[in-house]
CSV table of C-alpha atoms in Angstrom, one decimal:
chain,number,residue,atom,x,y,z
A,923,MET,CA,104.3,173.2,141.9
A,924,ASN,CA,101.5,173.2,139.3
A,925,ASP,CA,102.6,174.0,135.7
A,926,PHE,CA,99.2,175.5,134.9
A,927,SER,CA,97.3,178.6,136.1
A,928,ALA,CA,94.0,178.5,137.8
A,929,GLU,CA,92.6,180.6,135.0
A,930,ALA,CA,93.8,178.1,132.4
A,931,MET,CA,92.4,175.1,134.3
A,932,GLY,CA,89.1,176.8,134.7
A,933,SER,CA,88.7,177.6,131.0
A,934,VAL,CA,89.6,174.0,130.0
A,935,VAL,CA,87.1,172.5,132.5
A,936,ARG,CA,84.4,174.9,131.4
A,937,GLU,CA,84.9,174.1,127.7
A,938,HIS,CA,84.9,170.3,128.2
A,939,ARG,CA,81.8,170.6,130.4
A,940,GLN,CA,79.9,172.6,127.8
A,941,ALA,CA,81.1,170.3,125.0
A,942,GLN,CA,79.3,167.3,126.5
A,943,ARG,CA,76.2,166.2,124.6
A,944,PRO,CA,73.9,167.2,126.0
A,945,ALA,CA,75.8,170.0,127.6
A,946,MET,CA,76.6,169.3,131.3
A,947,THR,CA,75.5,171.8,133.9
A,948,GLN,CA,77.8,172.8,136.8
A,949,GLU,CA,75.5,171.0,139.2
A,950,GLU,CA,75.8,167.8,137.1
A,951,LEU,CA,79.6,168.0,137.0
A,952,ALA,CA,79.7,168.6,140.7
A,953,ALA,CA,77.6,165.5,141.4
A,954,ARG,CA,79.6,163.3,139.0
A,955,ALA,CA,82.8,164.5,140.6
A,956,ASP,CA,81.6,163.6,144.1
A,957,TYR,CA,81.4,167.1,145.4
A,958,GLY,CA,79.1,167.4,148.4
A,959,LYS,CA,76.5,170.0,149.3
A,960,GLY,CA,77.0,173.3,147.3
A,961,GLY,CA,79.4,171.6,144.8
A,962,ALA,CA,78.1,173.7,141.9
A,963,VAL,CA,79.6,176.7,143.7
A,964,SER,CA,83.0,175.1,143.8
A,965,ILE,CA,82.8,174.2,140.0
A,966,SER,CA,81.8,177.8,139.3
A,967,ARG,CA,84.8,179.1,141.2
A,968,ILE,CA,87.1,176.7,139.4
A,969,GLU,CA,85.8,177.8,136.0
A,970,ARG,CA,86.2,181.4,136.9
A,971,GLY,CA,89.9,180.8,137.8
A,972,LEU,CA,89.5,181.7,141.5
A,973,ILE,CA,90.5,178.2,142.7
A,974,SER,CA,92.2,175.2,141.2
A,975,PRO,CA,91.2,171.7,142.2
A,976,GLY,CA,93.5,169.6,144.4
A,977,GLU,CA,94.8,166.3,143.1
A,978,HIS,CA,91.9,164.0,144.1
A,979,ARG,CA,89.3,166.6,143.1
A,980,LEU,CA,91.0,167.1,139.7
A,981,ALA,CA,91.0,163.3,139.1
A,982,ALA,CA,87.3,163.2,139.9
A,983,ILE,CA,86.5,166.1,137.5
A,984,ALA,CA,88.6,164.5,134.8
A,985,LEU,CA,86.7,161.2,135.1
A,986,ALA,CA,83.4,163.1,135.0
A,987,LEU,CA,84.5,164.8,131.8
A,988,GLN,CA,85.7,161.4,130.3
A,989,LEU,CA,89.4,162.5,130.5
A,990,THR,CA,92.4,161.3,132.4
A,991,PRO,CA,94.0,163.6,135.0
A,992,GLY,CA,97.0,163.8,132.7
A,993,GLN,CA,95.0,164.9,129.7
A,994,LEU,CA,93.3,167.6,131.8
A,995,LYS,CA,96.6,168.9,133.2
A,996,HIS,CA,98.3,168.8,129.8
A,997,GLU,CA,95.5,170.9,128.2
A,998,ALA,CA,95.7,173.4,131.2
A,999,GLN,CA,99.5,173.7,130.7
A,1000,GLU,CA,99.0,174.4,127.0
A,1001,ARG,CA,96.3,177.0,127.8
A,1002,THR,CA,98.6,178.6,130.4
A,1003,ARG,CA,101.3,179.1,127.8
A,1004,SER,CA,98.8,180.5,125.3
A,1005,LEU,CA,97.4,183.0,127.8
A,1006,ALA,CA,101.0,184.1,128.7
A,1007,ARG,CA,101.7,184.7,125.0
A,1008,GLN,CA,98.5,186.8,124.6
A,1009,ARG,CA,99.4,188.9,127.6
A,1010,GLY,CA,102.9,189.4,126.3
A,1011,ARG,CA,101.6,191.3,123.3
A,1012,ARG,CA,101.6,194.8,124.6
A,1013,PRO,CA,99.4,197.4,122.8
A,1014,VAL,CA,101.4,199.9,120.8
A,1015,LYS,CA,99.4,203.1,121.6
A,1016,LEU,CA,99.7,204.6,125.1
A,1017,ARG,CA,96.0,205.0,125.3
A,1018,ASP,CA,95.5,201.2,124.7
A,1019,GLN,CA,98.3,200.4,127.2
A,1020,VAL,CA,96.5,202.5,129.8
A,1021,ALA,CA,93.2,200.8,129.2
A,1022,GLU,CA,94.8,197.3,129.4
A,1023,THR,CA,96.7,198.0,132.6
A,1024,LYS,CA,93.6,199.5,134.2
A,1025,ARG,CA,91.6,196.4,133.2
A,1026,ARG,CA,94.3,194.2,134.8
A,1027,HIS,CA,94.4,196.3,137.9
A,1028,ALA,CA,90.6,195.9,138.4
A,1029,GLU,CA,90.8,192.2,137.6
A,1030,ILE,CA,93.5,191.6,140.3
A,1031,ASN,CA,91.6,193.6,142.8
A,1032,GLU,CA,88.5,191.6,142.2
A,1033,LYS,CA,90.3,188.3,142.5
A,1034,ALA,CA,91.9,189.3,145.8
A,1035,ALA,CA,88.5,190.3,147.1
A,1036,GLN,CA,87.0,187.0,145.9
A,1037,ARG,CA,89.7,185.1,147.7
A,1038,SER,CA,88.9,186.9,150.9
A,1039,LYS,CA,85.2,186.2,150.5
A,1040,ILE,CA,85.8,182.5,149.8
A,1041,THR,CA,88.1,182.0,152.7
A,1042,GLN,CA,85.8,183.7,155.1
A,1043,GLU,CA,82.8,181.7,153.9
A,1044,LEU,CA,84.5,178.4,154.1
A,1045,GLY,CA,86.2,179.3,157.4
A,1046,GLU,CA,82.9,180.1,159.0
A,1047,ALA,CA,81.3,176.9,157.6
A,1048,PHE,CA,84.1,174.9,159.1
A,1049,ASN,CA,83.8,176.7,162.4
A,1050,ASP,CA,80.1,176.1,162.6
A,1051,VAL,CA,80.4,172.3,162.0
A,1052,HIS,CA,83.5,172.1,164.2
A,1053,ASP,CA,81.5,173.7,167.1
A,1054,ALA,CA,78.7,171.2,166.6
A,1055,ALA,CA,81.1,168.2,166.6
A,1056,ARG,CA,82.8,169.6,169.7
A,1057,ASP,CA,79.6,170.1,171.7
A,1058,GLU,CA,77.6,167.2,170.4
A,1059,PHE,CA,80.3,164.5,170.3
A,1060,PHE,CA,83.6,165.5,171.9
A,1061,LEU,CA,82.3,167.1,175.1
A,1062,ARG,CA,79.4,164.6,175.5
A,1063,PHE,CA,82.0,161.7,175.3
A,1064,VAL,CA,84.2,163.4,177.8
A,1065,GLU,CA,81.3,163.9,180.2
A,1066,LEU,CA,80.3,160.2,179.9
A,1067,ALA,CA,83.9,159.0,180.2
A,1068,GLU,CA,84.4,161.1,183.4
A,1069,SER,CA,81.6,159.1,185.0
A,1070,ILE,CA,83.5,155.9,184.6
A,1071,SER,CA,85.9,155.2,187.4
A,1072,GLY,CA,88.9,152.9,187.1
A,1073,ALA,CA,89.5,153.3,183.4
A,1074,PRO,CA,93.0,152.0,182.6
A,1075,GLU,CA,95.8,154.3,181.7
A,1076,PRO,CA,96.4,153.9,178.0
A,1077,ALA,CA,99.5,152.3,176.6
A,1078,ARG,CA,102.0,154.9,175.5
A,1079,PRO,CA,104.5,154.7,172.6
A,1080,SER,CA,108.0,153.9,173.9
A,1081,GLU,CA,110.8,156.4,173.6
A,1082,GLU,CA,112.5,153.9,171.3
A,1083,GLU,CA,109.4,153.8,169.0
A,1084,ILE,CA,109.2,157.6,168.9
A,1085,GLU,CA,113.0,158.1,168.3
A,1086,SER,CA,113.1,155.4,165.6
A,1087,THR,CA,110.4,157.0,163.5
A,1088,GLY,CA,112.1,160.3,163.0
A,1089,GLU,CA,109.3,162.2,161.6
A,1090,ILE,CA,106.4,161.1,163.7
A,1091,PRO,CA,103.9,159.2,161.5
A,1092,THR,CA,100.3,160.3,161.5
A,1093,ALA,CA,99.0,157.2,163.3
A,1094,LEU,CA,101.4,157.7,166.2
A,1095,ARG,CA,100.6,161.4,166.4
A,1096,VAL,CA,96.9,160.8,166.6
A,1097,GLU,CA,97.4,158.0,169.1
A,1098,ALA,CA,99.4,160.4,171.3
A,1099,MET,CA,96.4,162.8,171.1
A,1100,SER,CA,94.1,160.0,172.2
A,1101,ILE,CA,96.4,159.3,175.1
A,1102,GLY,CA,96.4,162.9,176.1
A,1103,ILE,CA,92.6,163.0,176.0
A,1104,ALA,CA,92.4,159.7,178.1
A,1105,ASN,CA,94.8,161.1,180.7
A,1106,ALA,CA,92.9,164.4,180.9
A,1107,ILE,CA,89.6,162.4,181.4
A,1108,ARG,CA,91.2,160.3,184.1
A,1109,GLY,CA,92.5,163.4,185.8
A,1110,ALA,CA,89.1,165.1,185.7
A,1111,ALA,CA,87.4,162.0,187.0
A,1112,ALA,CA,89.8,162.0,189.9
A,1113,GLY,CA,88.9,165.7,190.7
A,1114,GLY,CA,91.5,167.4,188.5
A,1115,ALA,CA,91.0,169.6,185.4
A,1116,ALA,CA,87.4,170.4,184.5
A,1117,GLY,CA,86.1,168.5,181.5
A,1118,ALA,CA,82.7,169.4,180.1
A,1119,ALA,CA,81.3,171.0,183.2
A,1120,ALA,CA,82.0,174.6,182.0
A,1121,GLY,CA,80.3,173.9,178.7
A,1122,GLY,CA,81.0,175.0,175.1
A,1123,ALA,CA,84.2,176.6,173.8
A,1124,ALA,CA,85.6,177.4,177.2
A,1125,ALA,CA,85.4,173.8,178.3
A,1126,TYR,CA,86.8,172.5,175.1
A,1127,GLY,CA,89.7,175.0,175.2
A,1128,ALA,CA,90.5,174.1,178.8
A,1129,PHE,CA,90.2,170.4,178.2
A,1130,THR,CA,92.2,170.2,175.0
A,1131,ALA,CA,94.9,172.4,176.5
A,1132,ALA,CA,95.1,169.8,179.3
A,1133,ALA,CA,95.1,167.0,176.8
A,1134,LEU,CA,97.8,168.5,174.6
A,1135,PHE,CA,100.0,170.3,177.0
A,1136,GLY,CA,99.1,168.9,180.4
A,1137,THR,CA,101.0,166.5,182.6
A,1138,ALA,CA,100.3,162.8,182.9
A,1139,SER,CA,99.9,161.2,186.3
A,1140,THR,CA,103.6,160.1,186.1
A,1141,GLY,CA,104.7,163.7,185.7
A,1142,THR,CA,105.7,163.3,182.1
A,1143,ALA,CA,104.5,166.1,179.8
A,1144,ILE,CA,102.0,164.7,177.4
A,1145,SER,CA,103.4,166.8,174.6
A,1146,ALA,CA,106.7,165.1,175.1
A,1147,LEU,CA,105.1,161.7,175.0
A,1148,SER,CA,103.7,162.5,171.5
A,1149,GLY,CA,107.0,164.0,170.3
A,1150,VAL,CA,105.0,166.5,168.3
A,1151,ALA,CA,106.6,169.6,169.7
A,1152,ALA,CA,110.0,168.5,168.5
A,1153,THR,CA,109.2,166.7,165.3
A,1154,ASN,CA,106.6,168.9,163.7
A,1155,ALA,CA,107.4,172.3,165.2
A,1156,THR,CA,108.0,173.8,161.7
A,1157,LEU,CA,104.6,172.7,160.4
A,1158,ALA,CA,102.8,173.4,163.7
A,1159,LEU,CA,100.4,170.6,162.9
A,1160,LEU,CA,99.2,170.4,166.4
A,1161,GLY,CA,98.8,174.1,166.9
A,1162,GLY,CA,96.8,174.4,170.1
A,1163,GLY,CA,97.0,178.1,170.5
A,1164,THR,CA,93.4,179.0,169.6
A,1165,LEU,CA,92.1,175.9,171.1
A,1166,ALA,CA,93.8,176.5,174.4
A,1167,ALA,CA,92.3,179.9,174.5
A,1168,GLY,CA,88.8,178.6,173.8
A,1169,GLY,CA,89.0,179.4,170.1
A,1170,ALA,CA,86.7,178.1,167.4
A,1171,GLY,CA,89.1,175.7,165.6
A,1172,MET,CA,91.6,175.7,162.9
A,1173,ALA,CA,89.8,178.3,160.7
A,1174,GLY,CA,90.0,180.9,163.5
A,1175,GLY,CA,93.4,182.1,162.6
A,1176,ILE,CA,93.3,182.1,158.8
A,1177,LEU,CA,91.0,185.1,158.1
A,1178,LEU,CA,93.9,187.5,157.9
A,1179,LEU,CA,94.9,185.8,154.7
A,1180,THR,CA,98.5,186.1,155.7
A,1181,GLY,CA,100.8,186.2,152.6
A,1182,MET,CA,97.9,185.6,150.3
A,1183,VAL,CA,96.1,188.9,149.9
A,1184,ALA,CA,98.6,191.2,151.7
A,1185,ALA,CA,101.3,191.2,149.0
A,1186,PRO,CA,99.1,191.9,146.0
A,1187,ALA,CA,97.0,194.4,148.0
A,1188,ALA,CA,100.1,196.3,149.0
A,1189,ALA,CA,101.3,196.5,145.4
A,1190,LEU,CA,97.9,197.6,144.1
A,1191,ALA,CA,97.6,200.3,146.8
A,1192,ALA,CA,100.9,201.8,145.7
A,1193,ALA,CA,99.6,201.7,142.1
A,1194,GLY,CA,96.2,203.1,142.9
A,1195,PHE,CA,97.1,206.8,142.6
A,1196,TYR,CA,97.9,206.4,138.9
A,1197,VAL,CA,94.9,204.2,138.1
A,1198,LEU,CA,92.6,207.0,139.3
A,1199,ARG,CA,94.2,209.6,137.0
A,1200,LYS,CA,92.4,210.2,133.8
A,1201,ARG,CA,95.6,210.9,132.0
A,1202,ARG,CA,99.1,209.6,132.6
A,1203,ASN,CA,102.4,209.9,130.7
A,1204,LYS,CA,104.5,207.0,129.4
A,1205,LYS,CA,106.7,206.9,132.5
A,1206,GLU,CA,103.7,206.7,134.9
A,1207,GLU,CA,102.2,204.0,132.8
A,1208,GLU,CA,105.4,202.0,133.0
A,1209,ARG,CA,105.5,202.4,136.7
A,1210,LEU,CA,101.9,201.2,137.1
A,1211,ARG,CA,102.4,198.3,134.7
A,1212,THR,CA,105.4,197.2,136.8
A,1213,GLU,CA,103.4,197.3,140.1
A,1214,VAL,CA,100.4,195.5,138.5
A,1215,ASP,CA,102.9,192.8,137.3
A,1216,ALA,CA,104.2,192.5,140.8
A,1217,ALA,CA,100.7,192.1,142.2
A,1218,GLN,CA,99.8,189.5,139.6
A,1219,SER,CA,103.0,187.6,140.4
A,1220,ALA,CA,102.1,187.7,144.1
A,1221,LEU,CA,98.7,186.2,143.4
A,1222,ASP,CA,100.2,183.5,141.1
A,1223,GLN,CA,102.8,182.5,143.6
A,1224,SER,CA,100.3,182.1,146.4
A,1225,GLN,CA,97.7,180.3,144.3
A,1226,GLN,CA,98.9,176.8,145.2
A,1227,GLY,CA,98.8,177.5,148.9
A,1228,PHE,CA,95.4,179.1,148.6
A,1229,ASP,CA,94.1,176.1,146.6
A,1230,ALA,CA,95.5,173.7,149.1
A,1231,MET,CA,93.9,175.6,152.0
A,1232,ILE,CA,90.5,175.6,150.3
A,1233,ASP,CA,90.8,171.8,149.8
A,1234,VAL,CA,91.7,171.3,153.4
A,1235,LEU,CA,88.8,173.4,154.7
A,1236,LEU,CA,86.3,171.5,152.5
A,1237,ARG,CA,87.6,168.1,153.5
A,1238,ALA,CA,87.9,169.0,157.2
A,1239,THR,CA,84.3,170.3,157.1
A,1240,ASP,CA,83.1,167.0,155.6
A,1241,THR,CA,84.9,165.0,158.4
A,1242,MET,CA,83.4,167.2,161.1
A,1243,GLU,CA,79.9,166.8,159.6
A,1244,TYR,CA,80.4,163.0,159.6
A,1245,VAL,CA,81.3,163.0,163.3
A,1246,THR,CA,78.4,165.3,164.1
A,1247,VAL,CA,75.8,163.1,162.3
A,1248,HIS,CA,77.2,159.5,162.8
A,1249,GLY,CA,79.4,159.9,165.8
A,1250,THR,CA,76.7,161.5,168.0
A,1251,HIS,CA,74.3,158.8,167.0
A,1252,ALA,CA,76.7,156.0,167.9
A,1253,LEU,CA,77.6,157.8,171.2
A,1254,GLU,CA,73.9,158.0,172.1
A,1255,LYS,CA,73.5,154.3,171.6
A,1256,TRP,CA,76.5,153.7,173.8
A,1257,ARG,CA,75.1,156.0,176.5
A,1258,LEU,CA,71.9,154.1,176.6
A,1259,SER,CA,73.8,150.8,177.0
A,1260,LEU,CA,75.8,152.0,180.0
A,1261,PRO,CA,75.0,150.7,183.5
A,1262,PRO,CA,73.6,153.3,185.9
A,1263,GLU,CA,75.9,155.5,188.0
A,1264,PRO,CA,78.1,155.1,189.9
A,1265,ARG,CA,79.8,153.0,187.2
A,1266,ASP,CA,83.3,151.6,187.0
A,1267,TRP,CA,85.4,150.2,184.2
A,1268,ALA,CA,84.5,146.5,184.9
A,1269,SER,CA,80.8,147.2,184.8
A,1270,LEU,CA,81.0,148.2,181.1
A,1271,GLY,CA,81.8,144.7,180.0
A,1272,SER,CA,84.1,143.9,177.1
A,1273,GLU,CA,81.8,145.5,174.4
A,1274,GLY,CA,81.3,148.7,176.4
A,1275,GLN,CA,85.1,148.9,177.0
A,1276,GLU,CA,85.9,148.4,173.4
A,1277,ARG,CA,83.4,151.2,172.4
A,1278,TYR,CA,85.1,153.5,174.9
A,1279,GLN,CA,88.4,152.9,173.2
A,1280,GLU,CA,86.9,153.5,169.8
A,1281,PHE,CA,85.3,156.8,170.8
A,1282,LEU,CA,88.6,157.8,172.3
A,1283,ALA,CA,90.3,157.2,168.9
A,1284,VAL,CA,87.5,159.3,167.2
A,1285,ALA,CA,88.1,162.1,169.7
A,1286,GLY,CA,91.8,162.0,169.0
A,1287,CYS,CA,91.1,162.2,165.2
A,1288,LEU,CA,88.7,165.1,165.8
A,1289,LEU,CA,91.3,167.0,167.8
A,1290,ALA,CA,94.0,166.3,165.2
A,1291,VAL,CA,91.7,167.8,162.4
A,1292,SER,CA,90.7,170.7,164.6
A,1293,SER,CA,94.2,171.7,165.3
A,1294,ILE,CA,95.6,171.6,161.8
A,1295,ASN,CA,97.4,174.9,161.2
A,1296,VAL,CA,96.0,175.9,157.8
A,1297,SER,CA,97.9,179.2,157.8
A,1298,ALA,CA,101.1,177.3,157.3
A,1299,LEU,CA,100.0,176.7,153.7
A,1300,LEU,CA,99.7,180.5,153.2
A,1301,THR,CA,103.0,181.5,154.8
A,1302,ALA,CA,105.1,178.6,153.3
A,1303,LYS,CA,107.3,179.4,150.3
A,1304,PRO,CA,106.0,178.0,147.0
A,1305,ASP,CA,108.5,175.1,147.0
A,1306,ALA,CA,107.6,174.2,150.6
A,1307,VAL,CA,103.8,174.2,150.1
A,1308,ARG,CA,103.8,170.6,148.7
A,1309,GLU,CA,105.6,169.3,151.8
A,1310,VAL,CA,103.2,171.1,154.2
A,1311,ASP,CA,100.2,170.0,152.2
A,1312,LYS,CA,101.4,166.4,152.2
A,1313,ALA,CA,101.6,166.3,156.0
A,1314,ILE,CA,98.2,167.9,156.4
A,1315,ASP,CA,96.7,165.5,153.7
A,1316,GLU,CA,98.1,162.5,155.7
A,1317,THR,CA,96.3,163.8,158.8
A,1318,LEU,CA,93.0,164.3,157.0
A,1319,ARG,CA,93.2,160.9,155.3
A,1320,TYR,CA,94.0,159.0,158.4
A,1321,ALA,CA,91.4,160.8,160.5
A,1322,ASP,CA,88.6,160.3,157.9
A,1323,LYS,CA,89.4,156.6,157.4
A,1324,THR,CA,89.7,155.9,161.2
A,1325,ILE,CA,86.5,157.8,162.0
A,1326,LYS,CA,84.4,156.1,159.3
A,1327,SER,CA,85.7,152.7,160.3
A,1328,LEU,CA,84.6,153.2,164.0
A,1329,VAL,CA,81.3,155.1,163.8
């Protein structure tokens, strides 16, 4: 868990940015730190203490400010301790105590509201680009693949390979998804489950449900082949619930902000009565201060999970955008190279067959990213957030690397 607060990191970043000669703008820092479109907004949120950058973002920001990540973290840790000492100096007069507690109450309310706004904004952005990648790449590939008869059944990992790995590695997990997609395509081509015919979210939900939870031609459950249900049940990395119901992707279930806003909001609601009073006695002030402290603690404890969630949403959105732009272009070139229908596997030739397998791998990566359960970051206890984040990070890294190597 980080030893610095988001507020402390934000103030340190802002000071170093403004200390550059000439002073660096937020837009310039975002560009130098390799943030994509709208990066200045992310820098602004960091400097305001709303979010704290993930490890790879922090390293990029440090480099842009001519610091090492270690130096940036150390300064943020020192600033965190300094801010804690300042807050520990309680005003002597009751009137000043009331004013200070009221200010903190308003500050926490604002921060909780900003978290909700940021999550909704980034969730909707992810859903938009997810839907574009789904319709323009995934479903178009499925439709083309269903027109090819005689595609071979993909090789599956052996039971020994699955059992020997213990925790299923990301590569094997994504490979299993690609196998599920291939078998669902073969089943649809043979007159089974509908592929892209229904169109849009409903088709995607039906198809991915078949791919993730359907049954292969041998009668073996695809989910059992991947081993995901057993090995990653606690992390729920393959989710599937919203997808199977025709939902809009991984961000669809996070807007309740479970465990992130609920706890501080509940504490502040209980305190609200006293805040509204123009006068309160010492006992009432102590009660309100205790409840505000509890709300602040709830925000602080959930900060790491919130930061990790924001990082995941940003990275997943970038991956989906890449598929939408480059994947659809590559898919269209492949479509134009295909022989006329009816077409079979042999008619594709070695190059066309290889491209089919590559698009299948991209589709598996897309599905893996789509079905990441981000809410696990919000519901995990602080000491478990790092483990959950590591597993999700591996999925994002593998998917991004694989996709960019193929399209």
